mmCIF file of C-alpha atoms in Angstrom:
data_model
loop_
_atom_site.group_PDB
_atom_site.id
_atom_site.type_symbol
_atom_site.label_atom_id
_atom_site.label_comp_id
_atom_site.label_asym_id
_atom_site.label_seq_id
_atom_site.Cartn_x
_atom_site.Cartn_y
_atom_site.Cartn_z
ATOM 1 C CA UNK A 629 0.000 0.000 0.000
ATOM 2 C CA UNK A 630 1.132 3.508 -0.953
ATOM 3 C CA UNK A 631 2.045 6.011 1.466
ATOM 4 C CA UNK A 632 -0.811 8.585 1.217
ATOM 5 C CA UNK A 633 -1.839 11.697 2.486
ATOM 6 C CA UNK A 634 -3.313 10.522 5.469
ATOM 7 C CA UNK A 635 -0.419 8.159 6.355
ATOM 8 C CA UNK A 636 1.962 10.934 6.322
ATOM 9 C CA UNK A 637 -0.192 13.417 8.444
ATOM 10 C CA UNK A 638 -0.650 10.622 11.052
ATOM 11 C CA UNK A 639 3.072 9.883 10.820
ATOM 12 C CA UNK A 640 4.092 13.416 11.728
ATOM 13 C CA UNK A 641 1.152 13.705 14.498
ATOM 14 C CA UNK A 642 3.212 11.185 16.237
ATOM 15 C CA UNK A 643 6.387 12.525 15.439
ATOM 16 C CA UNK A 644 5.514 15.745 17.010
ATOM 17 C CA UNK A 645 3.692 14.262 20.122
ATOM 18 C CA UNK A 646 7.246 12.938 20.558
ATOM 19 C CA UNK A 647 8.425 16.267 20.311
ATOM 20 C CA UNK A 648 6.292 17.828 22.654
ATOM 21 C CA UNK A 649 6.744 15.284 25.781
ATOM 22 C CA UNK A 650 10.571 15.209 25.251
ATOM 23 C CA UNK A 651 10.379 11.636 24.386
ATOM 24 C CA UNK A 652 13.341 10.398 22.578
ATOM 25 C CA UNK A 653 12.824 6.713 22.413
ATOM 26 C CA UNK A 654 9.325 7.676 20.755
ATOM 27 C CA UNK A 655 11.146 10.038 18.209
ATOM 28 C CA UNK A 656 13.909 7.563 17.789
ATOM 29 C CA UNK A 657 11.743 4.513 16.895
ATOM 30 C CA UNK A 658 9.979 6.610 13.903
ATOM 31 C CA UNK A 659 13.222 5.997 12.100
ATOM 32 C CA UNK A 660 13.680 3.497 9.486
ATOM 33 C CA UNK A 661 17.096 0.966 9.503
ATOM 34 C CA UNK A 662 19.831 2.974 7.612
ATOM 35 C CA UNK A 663 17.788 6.113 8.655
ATOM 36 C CA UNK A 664 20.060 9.414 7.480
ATOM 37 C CA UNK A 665 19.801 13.028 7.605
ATOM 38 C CA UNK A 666 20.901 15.997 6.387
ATOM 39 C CA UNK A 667 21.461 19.791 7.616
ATOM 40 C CA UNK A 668 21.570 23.087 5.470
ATOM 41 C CA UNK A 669 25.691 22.905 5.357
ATOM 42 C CA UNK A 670 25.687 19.559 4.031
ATOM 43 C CA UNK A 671 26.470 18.157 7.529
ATOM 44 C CA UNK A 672 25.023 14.502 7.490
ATOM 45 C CA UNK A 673 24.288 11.962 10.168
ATOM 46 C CA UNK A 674 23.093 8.986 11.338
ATOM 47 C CA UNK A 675 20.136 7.794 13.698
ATOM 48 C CA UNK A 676 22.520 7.658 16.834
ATOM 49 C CA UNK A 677 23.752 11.338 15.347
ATOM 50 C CA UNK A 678 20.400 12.268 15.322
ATOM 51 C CA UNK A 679 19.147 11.095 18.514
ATOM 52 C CA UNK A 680 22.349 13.078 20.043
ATOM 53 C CA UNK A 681 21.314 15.859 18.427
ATOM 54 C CA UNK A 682 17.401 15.605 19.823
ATOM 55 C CA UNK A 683 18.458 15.317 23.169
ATOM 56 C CA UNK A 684 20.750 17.754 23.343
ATOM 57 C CA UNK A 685 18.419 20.007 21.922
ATOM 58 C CA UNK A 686 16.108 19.003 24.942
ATOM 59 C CA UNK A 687 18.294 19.912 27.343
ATOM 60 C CA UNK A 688 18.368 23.220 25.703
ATOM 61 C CA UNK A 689 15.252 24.427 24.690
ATOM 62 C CA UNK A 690 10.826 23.919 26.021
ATOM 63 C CA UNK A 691 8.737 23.286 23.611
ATOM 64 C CA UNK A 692 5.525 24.883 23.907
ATOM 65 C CA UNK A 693 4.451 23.980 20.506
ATOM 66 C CA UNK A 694 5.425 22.048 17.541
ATOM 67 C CA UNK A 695 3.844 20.841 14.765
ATOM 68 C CA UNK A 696 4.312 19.616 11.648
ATOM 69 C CA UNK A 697 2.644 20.610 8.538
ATOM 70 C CA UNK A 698 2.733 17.935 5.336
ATOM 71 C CA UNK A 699 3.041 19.834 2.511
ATOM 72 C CA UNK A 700 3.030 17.506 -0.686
ATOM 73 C CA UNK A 701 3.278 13.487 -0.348
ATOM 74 C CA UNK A 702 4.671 11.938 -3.808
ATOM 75 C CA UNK A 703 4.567 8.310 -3.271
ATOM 76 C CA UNK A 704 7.560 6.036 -5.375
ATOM 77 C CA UNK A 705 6.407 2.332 -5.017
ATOM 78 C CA UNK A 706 6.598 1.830 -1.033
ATOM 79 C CA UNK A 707 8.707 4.856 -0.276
ATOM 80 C CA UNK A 708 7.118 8.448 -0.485
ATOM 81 C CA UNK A 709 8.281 11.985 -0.900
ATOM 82 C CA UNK A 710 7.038 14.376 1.614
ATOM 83 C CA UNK A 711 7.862 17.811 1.431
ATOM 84 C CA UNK A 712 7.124 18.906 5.566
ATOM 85 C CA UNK A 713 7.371 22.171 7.580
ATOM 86 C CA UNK A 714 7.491 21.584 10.901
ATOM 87 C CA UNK A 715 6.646 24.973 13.478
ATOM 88 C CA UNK A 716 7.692 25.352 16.843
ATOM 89 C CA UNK A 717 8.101 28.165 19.616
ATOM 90 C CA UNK A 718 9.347 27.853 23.184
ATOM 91 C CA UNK A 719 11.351 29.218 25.460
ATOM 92 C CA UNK A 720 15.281 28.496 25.630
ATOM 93 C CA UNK A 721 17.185 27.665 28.796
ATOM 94 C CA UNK A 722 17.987 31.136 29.346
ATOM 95 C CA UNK A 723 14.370 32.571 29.310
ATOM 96 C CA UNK A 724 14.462 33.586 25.400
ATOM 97 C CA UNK A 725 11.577 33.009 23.320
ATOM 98 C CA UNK A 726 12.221 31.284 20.303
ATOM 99 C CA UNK A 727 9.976 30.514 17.187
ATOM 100 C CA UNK A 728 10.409 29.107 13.592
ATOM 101 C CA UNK A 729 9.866 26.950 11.156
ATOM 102 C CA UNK A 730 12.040 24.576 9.200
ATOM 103 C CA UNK A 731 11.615 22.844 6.159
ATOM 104 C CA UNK A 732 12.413 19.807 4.739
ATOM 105 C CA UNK A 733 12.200 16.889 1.943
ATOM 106 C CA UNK A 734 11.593 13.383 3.887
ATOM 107 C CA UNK A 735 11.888 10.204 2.677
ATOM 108 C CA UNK A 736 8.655 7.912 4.262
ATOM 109 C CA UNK A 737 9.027 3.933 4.160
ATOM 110 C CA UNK A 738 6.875 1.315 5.394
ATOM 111 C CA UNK A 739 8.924 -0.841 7.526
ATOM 112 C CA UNK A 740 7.762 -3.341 10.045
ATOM 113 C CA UNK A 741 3.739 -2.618 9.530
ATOM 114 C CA UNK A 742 4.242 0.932 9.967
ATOM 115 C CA UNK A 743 5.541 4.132 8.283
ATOM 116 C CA UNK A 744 8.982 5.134 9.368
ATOM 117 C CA UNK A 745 11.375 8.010 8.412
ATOM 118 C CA UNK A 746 14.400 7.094 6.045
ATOM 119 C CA UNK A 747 15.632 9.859 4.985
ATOM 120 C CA UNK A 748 15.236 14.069 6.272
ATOM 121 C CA UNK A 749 16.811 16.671 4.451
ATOM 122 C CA UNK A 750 16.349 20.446 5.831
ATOM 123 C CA UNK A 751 15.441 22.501 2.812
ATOM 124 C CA UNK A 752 15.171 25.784 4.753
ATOM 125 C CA UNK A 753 14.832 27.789 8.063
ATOM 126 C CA UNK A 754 12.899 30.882 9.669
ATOM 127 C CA UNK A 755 14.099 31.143 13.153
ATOM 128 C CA UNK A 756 13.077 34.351 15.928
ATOM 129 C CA UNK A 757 14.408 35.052 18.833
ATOM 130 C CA UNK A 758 12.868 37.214 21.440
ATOM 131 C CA UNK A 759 10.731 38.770 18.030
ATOM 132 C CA UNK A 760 14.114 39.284 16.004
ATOM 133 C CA UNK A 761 15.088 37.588 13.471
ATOM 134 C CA UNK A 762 18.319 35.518 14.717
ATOM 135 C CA UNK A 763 20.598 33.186 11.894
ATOM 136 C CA UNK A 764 22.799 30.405 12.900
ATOM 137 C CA UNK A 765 26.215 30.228 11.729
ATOM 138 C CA UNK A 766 27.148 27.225 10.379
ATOM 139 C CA UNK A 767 28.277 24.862 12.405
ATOM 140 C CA UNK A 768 31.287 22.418 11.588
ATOM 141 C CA UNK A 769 29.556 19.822 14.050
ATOM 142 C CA UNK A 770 25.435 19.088 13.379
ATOM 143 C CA UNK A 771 24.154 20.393 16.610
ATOM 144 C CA UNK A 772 21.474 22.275 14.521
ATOM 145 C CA UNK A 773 20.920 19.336 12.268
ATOM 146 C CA UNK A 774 17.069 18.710 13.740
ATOM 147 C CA UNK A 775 15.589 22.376 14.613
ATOM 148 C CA UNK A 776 18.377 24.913 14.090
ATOM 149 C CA UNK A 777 17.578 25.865 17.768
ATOM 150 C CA UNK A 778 19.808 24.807 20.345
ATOM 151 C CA UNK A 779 21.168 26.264 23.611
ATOM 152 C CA UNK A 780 24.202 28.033 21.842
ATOM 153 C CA UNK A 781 22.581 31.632 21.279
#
């Protein structure tokens, strides 16, 4: 079966319910075997990589919102295409509030009666801080790799 629409929005509900409690193991079992990623600089990583990344970020930052928004779903045979924003605000460990968005091109596989992510690619970024517009250097190391919104301001 094709990975739809509705597959991918239920996917991502998930994925950002994992977000929201802090829940790494939840996050980190929506990824597919051989799962890879890839940040704005070219900086790529792996699903250990990646979890290092999302809990460092959770030391860092409080969600008080994310979500993700599916923004085209172009299946190929049992993978799919999903172009995704995903929008988030909080507050940083130092009392700053932070908001965004960033964008990217995921790779969705069925794996083990489920949909799982293979492959995320950020695209783009739109990041605030305390109302102003803040951009990140790049980084040689991928601590920005998932949200572009860790505890280095």
């Amino acid at each position: 079966m094709p990975i739809d629409n509705d597959s991918a929005n239920s996917f991502y509900a998930n994925l950002a319910a994992g977000f929201q409690h802090k829940n790494v193991p939840a996050i980190s079992s929506a990824l597919a075997p051989g799962f890879s990623a890839t940040a704005l600089d070219g900086t790529s990583g792996d699903a250990k990589t990646w979890a290092d990344v999302v809990k460092s970020e959770f030391d860092g930052v409080n969600h008080s919102n994310v979500q993700f928004k599916v923004n085209h779903v172009t299946p190929r045979g049992e993978d799919a295409e999903v172009g995704v924003t995903r929008e988030f605000r909080g507050k940083n460990s130092k009392g700053q509030t932070y908001q965004g968005t960033v964008d990217t091109t995921d790779t969705l596989t069925r794996h083990e009666g489920g949909v799982r992510l293979k492959n995320s690619r950020i695209t783009g970024r739109n990041l605030s801080l305390d109302g102003k517009q803040y951009n990140i250097a790049v980084q040689p190391q991928i601590m920005h790799l998932v949200q572009g919104c860790g505890d280095d301001y």
